[in-house]
Amino acid sequence: MAKLLHIDSSVFPSEASLSRSVSAAFRKTWEEQHPEGTVIYRDLAASPVPHITADAWSAGYAAPSERTPEQSAAFAARLKFIEELEQADAVLIGAPMYNFSIPSTLKAWLDSVLLLGRTAGETPSAQGTPVVVVASRGGSYAPGTPREGYEFVQNYLEAVLKGTLGLDLDFIVPELTMAPRNAAMAELIPLYQASRERAFEDATTKAKELAQRLAS
């Protein structure tokens, strides 16, 4: 049975968050394709992962017998997130852009699962696992736009998820989400609507394609 690890990080509820809405559409299609499968869901806004501490960090590089009680407890929390990633057949991440980067809650999750010699290094333990990231943003940071140089979501996640964890990375990028709320962006509403529609179509298509890929 296929197992999906679904992570949301938007601080807003589903009706106000396009990253949540699009990831929910992906998950719905996934579950239709895998009725006997399982989904591990983590809402990082509702239940934040603790930010990395010195004990949690250093425990990853100490032998179990040499860890202090504080290190052991901190590493046990990290291990739960690491094992969820390793055991997943696919990963879905909602990653809205906040102040040009990812939410701090998502960064905290990444800090927990990145462990040199296990999930990172020459042979990452989750290497090859497909991951789809819904990277929503209020404006546009696509190549050729005025704010292209401020794009630190896709660039960062490509370096971490693909370059370090070795995951098979794909993006869905709904943009211009502030257009309906910002009078100065009113002329961009048609572009936002097209981007939104395309994002939902991509979510359905990619979920089906990934389901077929894993089934084969």
XYZ file of C-alpha atoms in Angstrom:
216
model
C 0.000 0.000 0.000
C 1.365 3.390 -0.989
C 2.119 5.872 1.783
C 1.941 9.635 1.283
C 3.602 12.101 3.657
C 1.585 15.331 3.412
C 2.959 18.494 5.008
C 1.201 21.874 5.132
C 2.904 24.994 6.466
C 0.561 27.874 5.674
C -0.548 29.892 8.712
C -3.951 30.404 7.073
C -6.914 27.976 6.991
C -7.780 26.080 3.824
C -10.312 28.584 2.484
C -7.731 31.391 2.738
C -4.654 29.423 1.674
C -4.023 28.457 -1.923
C -1.127 26.178 -0.968
C -3.468 24.240 1.330
C -6.263 24.147 -1.250
C -4.005 22.905 -4.045
C -2.269 20.340 -1.846
C -5.716 19.143 -0.710
C -6.698 18.652 -4.350
C -3.535 16.618 -4.930
C -4.219 14.523 -1.845
C -7.866 13.928 -2.828
C -6.810 12.580 -6.226
C -4.037 10.539 -4.600
C -6.504 8.929 -2.175
C -8.873 8.153 -5.036
C -6.018 6.368 -6.797
C -4.877 4.635 -3.578
C -8.044 3.825 -1.593
C -6.120 1.263 0.433
C -3.141 3.546 0.985
C -2.274 5.664 3.985
C -1.559 9.354 4.494
C 0.636 10.785 7.228
C -0.445 14.392 7.668
C 1.495 17.109 9.435
C 0.067 20.598 9.803
C 3.113 22.588 10.834
C 1.040 25.663 11.656
C -1.251 23.790 14.047
C 1.499 21.564 15.482
C 4.891 23.173 14.873
C 8.047 21.089 14.870
C 10.410 22.364 17.577
C 13.264 24.434 16.249
C 16.560 22.587 16.299
C 18.466 22.749 19.579
C 22.081 22.041 20.458
C 21.036 18.720 22.037
C 18.975 17.685 19.014
C 21.764 18.639 16.624
C 24.699 17.122 18.482
C 22.811 13.902 19.250
C 22.778 13.106 15.559
C 26.552 12.805 15.581
C 26.971 10.935 18.864
C 26.732 7.206 19.475
C 23.494 6.274 21.290
C 25.473 5.038 24.297
C 27.268 8.365 24.556
C 24.225 10.644 24.430
C 23.079 12.548 27.464
C 19.455 12.083 28.579
C 18.677 15.470 27.030
C 20.277 14.463 23.740
C 18.407 11.150 23.685
C 15.058 12.849 24.229
C 15.761 15.499 21.589
C 16.943 12.941 19.044
C 13.881 10.749 19.611
C 11.732 13.661 18.440
C 13.909 14.129 15.342
C 13.885 10.408 14.599
C 10.095 10.398 14.316
C 10.225 12.930 11.468
C 13.173 11.201 9.800
C 11.426 7.837 9.795
C 8.223 9.332 8.387
C 10.227 10.677 5.454
C 12.121 7.424 4.937
C 8.964 5.306 5.013
C 6.974 7.487 2.603
C 6.457 6.412 -0.988
C 5.775 10.030 -1.930
C 5.867 13.426 -0.242
C 3.571 16.432 -0.700
C 4.574 19.812 0.745
C 2.629 23.060 0.869
C 5.240 25.837 0.923
C 3.835 29.368 0.631
C 6.287 32.233 0.241
C 6.572 34.431 3.330
C 8.942 37.396 3.052
C 10.635 35.830 0.019
C 11.319 32.457 1.711
C 9.603 29.435 3.268
C 7.695 29.513 6.584
C 9.947 29.072 9.619
C 7.897 26.012 10.601
C 8.867 24.254 7.376
C 12.503 25.218 7.930
C 12.277 23.673 11.428
C 10.980 20.408 9.913
C 13.822 20.377 7.392
C 16.380 21.009 10.138
C 15.020 17.962 11.959
C 15.070 15.566 9.003
C 18.459 16.624 7.601
C 21.002 14.272 9.171
C 24.416 13.844 7.578
C 25.272 10.174 7.219
C 21.626 9.151 7.062
C 19.189 11.360 5.151
C 22.027 13.435 3.712
C 25.415 12.434 2.368
C 26.633 10.072 -0.327
C 23.617 7.736 -0.116
C 20.609 9.604 1.352
C 18.164 7.181 2.974
C 15.129 8.630 1.155
C 16.917 9.100 -2.146
C 14.643 8.936 -5.190
C 11.404 9.447 -3.277
C 9.135 11.710 -5.345
C 8.180 15.012 -3.710
C 5.702 17.566 -5.034
C 5.919 21.080 -3.588
C 3.047 23.561 -3.886
C 5.004 26.819 -3.810
C 2.383 29.580 -3.761
C 3.286 33.250 -3.686
C 1.512 36.605 -3.614
C 3.391 38.044 -6.583
C 5.426 36.634 -9.432
C 9.106 35.770 -9.148
C 9.408 33.918 -12.444
C 12.447 34.397 -14.693
C 12.250 37.753 -16.418
C 10.035 39.410 -13.809
C 11.256 42.431 -11.805
C 11.500 40.365 -8.611
C 13.188 37.316 -10.072
C 16.166 37.858 -7.772
C 13.962 37.659 -4.675
C 12.945 34.040 -5.280
C 14.306 32.039 -2.342
C 11.668 29.301 -2.112
C 12.212 27.135 -5.172
C 15.961 27.804 -5.203
C 16.325 26.853 -1.551
C 14.058 23.813 -1.673
C 15.783 22.522 -4.790
C 19.110 22.695 -2.966
C 17.747 20.962 0.131
C 15.164 18.494 -1.149
C 16.894 17.517 -4.384
C 20.538 18.397 -3.885
C 20.867 17.258 -0.263
C 18.093 14.753 0.494
C 18.210 13.313 -3.033
C 14.445 13.480 -3.533
C 12.827 13.487 -6.973
C 11.484 17.047 -6.916
C 8.575 18.619 -8.770
C 6.897 22.002 -8.250
C 3.399 23.421 -8.623
C 3.617 27.232 -8.511
C 0.371 29.201 -8.127
C 1.297 32.875 -8.138
C -0.159 36.386 -7.896
C -2.412 35.301 -5.032
C -2.506 38.869 -3.686
C -4.048 40.250 -6.879
C -7.691 39.910 -5.721
C -6.839 41.620 -2.412
C -4.516 44.387 -3.575
C -6.049 47.206 -5.618
C -2.650 47.996 -7.121
C -2.586 44.482 -8.615
C -6.130 44.532 -10.019
C -4.962 44.301 -13.624
C -3.178 41.047 -12.749
C -6.329 39.263 -11.576
C -6.809 37.413 -14.913
C -3.229 36.136 -14.677
C -3.850 35.059 -11.077
C -7.020 33.233 -12.071
C -5.199 31.419 -14.869
C -2.351 30.493 -12.516
C -4.814 29.237 -9.904
C -6.706 27.114 -12.416
C -3.467 25.700 -13.797
C -2.284 24.826 -10.276
C -5.389 22.761 -9.548
C -5.091 21.036 -12.920
C -1.421 20.286 -12.236
C -2.286 18.896 -8.798
C -4.769 16.439 -10.262
C -2.525 15.482 -13.167
C 0.624 15.026 -11.088
C -1.216 12.993 -8.443
C -2.532 10.615 -11.102
C 0.837 10.357 -12.851
C 2.611 9.652 -9.580
C 0.033 7.042 -8.617
C 0.514 5.257 -11.932
C 4.278 5.474 -11.606
C 4.277 3.874 -8.170
C 1.776 1.222 -9.249
C 4.106 0.114 -12.015
